[in-house]
PDB file of C-alpha atoms in Angstrom:
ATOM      1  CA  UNK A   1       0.000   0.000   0.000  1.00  0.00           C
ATOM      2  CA  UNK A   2       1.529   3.453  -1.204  1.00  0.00           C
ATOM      3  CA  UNK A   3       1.236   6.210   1.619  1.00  0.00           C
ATOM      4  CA  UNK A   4       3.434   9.217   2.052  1.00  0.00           C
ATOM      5  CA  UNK A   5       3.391  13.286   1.931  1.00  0.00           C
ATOM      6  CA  UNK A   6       3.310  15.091  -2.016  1.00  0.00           C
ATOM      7  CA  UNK A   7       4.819  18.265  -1.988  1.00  0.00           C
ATOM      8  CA  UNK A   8       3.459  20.667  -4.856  1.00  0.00           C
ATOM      9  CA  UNK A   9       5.737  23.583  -5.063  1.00  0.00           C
ATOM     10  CA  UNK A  10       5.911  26.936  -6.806  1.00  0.00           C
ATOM     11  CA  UNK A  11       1.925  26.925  -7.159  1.00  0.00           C
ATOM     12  CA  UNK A  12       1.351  30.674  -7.781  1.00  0.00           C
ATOM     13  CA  UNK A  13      -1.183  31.002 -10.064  1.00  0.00           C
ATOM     14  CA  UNK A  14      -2.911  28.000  -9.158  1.00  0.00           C
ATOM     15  CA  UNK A  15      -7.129  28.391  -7.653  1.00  0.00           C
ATOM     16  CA  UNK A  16      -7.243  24.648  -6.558  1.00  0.00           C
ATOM     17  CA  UNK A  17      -5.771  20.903  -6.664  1.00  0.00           C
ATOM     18  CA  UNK A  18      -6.919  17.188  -6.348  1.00  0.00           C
ATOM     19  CA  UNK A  19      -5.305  13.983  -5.669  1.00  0.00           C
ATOM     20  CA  UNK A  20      -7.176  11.218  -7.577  1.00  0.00           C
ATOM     21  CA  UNK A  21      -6.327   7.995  -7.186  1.00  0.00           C
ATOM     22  CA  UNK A  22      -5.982   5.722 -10.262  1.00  0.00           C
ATOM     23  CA  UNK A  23      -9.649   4.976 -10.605  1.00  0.00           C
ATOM     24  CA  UNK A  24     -10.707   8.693 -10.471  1.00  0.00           C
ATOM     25  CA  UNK A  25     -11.483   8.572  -6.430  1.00  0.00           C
ATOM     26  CA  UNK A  26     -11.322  11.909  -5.230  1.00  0.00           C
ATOM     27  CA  UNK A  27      -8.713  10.954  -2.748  1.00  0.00           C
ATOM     28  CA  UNK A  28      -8.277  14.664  -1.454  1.00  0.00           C
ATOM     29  CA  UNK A  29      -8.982  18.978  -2.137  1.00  0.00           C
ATOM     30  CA  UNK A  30      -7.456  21.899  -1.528  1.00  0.00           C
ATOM     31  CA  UNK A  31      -8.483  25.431  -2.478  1.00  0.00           C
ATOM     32  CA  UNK A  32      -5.397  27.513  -2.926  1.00  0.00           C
ATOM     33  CA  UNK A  33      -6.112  30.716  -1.128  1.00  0.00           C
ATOM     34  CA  UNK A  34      -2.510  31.845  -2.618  1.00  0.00           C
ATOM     35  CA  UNK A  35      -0.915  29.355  -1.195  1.00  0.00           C
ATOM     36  CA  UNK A  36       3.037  29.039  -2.463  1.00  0.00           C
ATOM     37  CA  UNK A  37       3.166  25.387  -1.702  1.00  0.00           C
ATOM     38  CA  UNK A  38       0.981  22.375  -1.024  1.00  0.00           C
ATOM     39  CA  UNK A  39       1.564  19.222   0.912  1.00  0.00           C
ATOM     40  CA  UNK A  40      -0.942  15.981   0.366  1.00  0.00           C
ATOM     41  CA  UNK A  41      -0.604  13.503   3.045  1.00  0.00           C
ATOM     42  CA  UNK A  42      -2.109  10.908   1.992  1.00  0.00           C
ATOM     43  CA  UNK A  43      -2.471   7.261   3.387  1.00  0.00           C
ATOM     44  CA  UNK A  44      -3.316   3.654   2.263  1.00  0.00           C
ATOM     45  CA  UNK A  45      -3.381   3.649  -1.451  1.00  0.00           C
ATOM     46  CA  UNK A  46      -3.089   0.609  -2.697  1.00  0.00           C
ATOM     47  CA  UNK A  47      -1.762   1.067  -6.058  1.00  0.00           C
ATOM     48  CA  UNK A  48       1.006   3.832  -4.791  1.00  0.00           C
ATOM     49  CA  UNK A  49       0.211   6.019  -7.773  1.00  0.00           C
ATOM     50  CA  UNK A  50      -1.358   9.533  -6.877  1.00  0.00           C
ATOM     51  CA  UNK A  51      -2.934  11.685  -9.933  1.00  0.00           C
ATOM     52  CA  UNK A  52      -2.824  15.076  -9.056  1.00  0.00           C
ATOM     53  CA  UNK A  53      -5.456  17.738 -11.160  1.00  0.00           C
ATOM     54  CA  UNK A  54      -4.763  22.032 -10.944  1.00  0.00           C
ATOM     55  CA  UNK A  55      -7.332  24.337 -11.942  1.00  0.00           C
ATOM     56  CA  UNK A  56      -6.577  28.119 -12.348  1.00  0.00           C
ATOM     57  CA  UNK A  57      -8.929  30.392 -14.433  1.00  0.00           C
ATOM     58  CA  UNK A  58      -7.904  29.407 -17.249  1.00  0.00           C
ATOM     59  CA  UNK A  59      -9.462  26.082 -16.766  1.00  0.00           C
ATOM     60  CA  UNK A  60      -8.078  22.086 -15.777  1.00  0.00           C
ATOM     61  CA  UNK A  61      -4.711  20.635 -16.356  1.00  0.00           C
ATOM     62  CA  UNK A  62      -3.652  17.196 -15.264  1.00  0.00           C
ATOM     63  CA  UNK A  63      -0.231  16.569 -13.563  1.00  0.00           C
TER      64      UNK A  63
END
């Protein structure tokens, strides 16, 4: 089972992010409230892959 902290860094610009997990479970949010760096702590996922989605206003991006 993967667990661990993602660090998202250098986020300016950014309005929010999600951490999906490889079925498209919403796995955790965070608005950005001009934030300069995020940090996901995230626990128990079984395939260890974490799919992370930004949105700014000029719409969604996958990373």
């Amino acid at each position: 089972m993967g667990q661990g902290a993602y660090k998202i860094t250098d986020a300016e610009g950014i309005d929010e992010i999600r951490a999906l997990d490889l079925n498209g479970k919403l796995l955790k949010y965070e608005k950005a409230d001009h934030q300069i760096d995020f940090v996901f702590k995230l626990e128990a996922i079984p395939s260890g892959v974490v799919l992370f989605e930004v949105k700014n206003k000029l719409g969604s991006l996958p990373c």
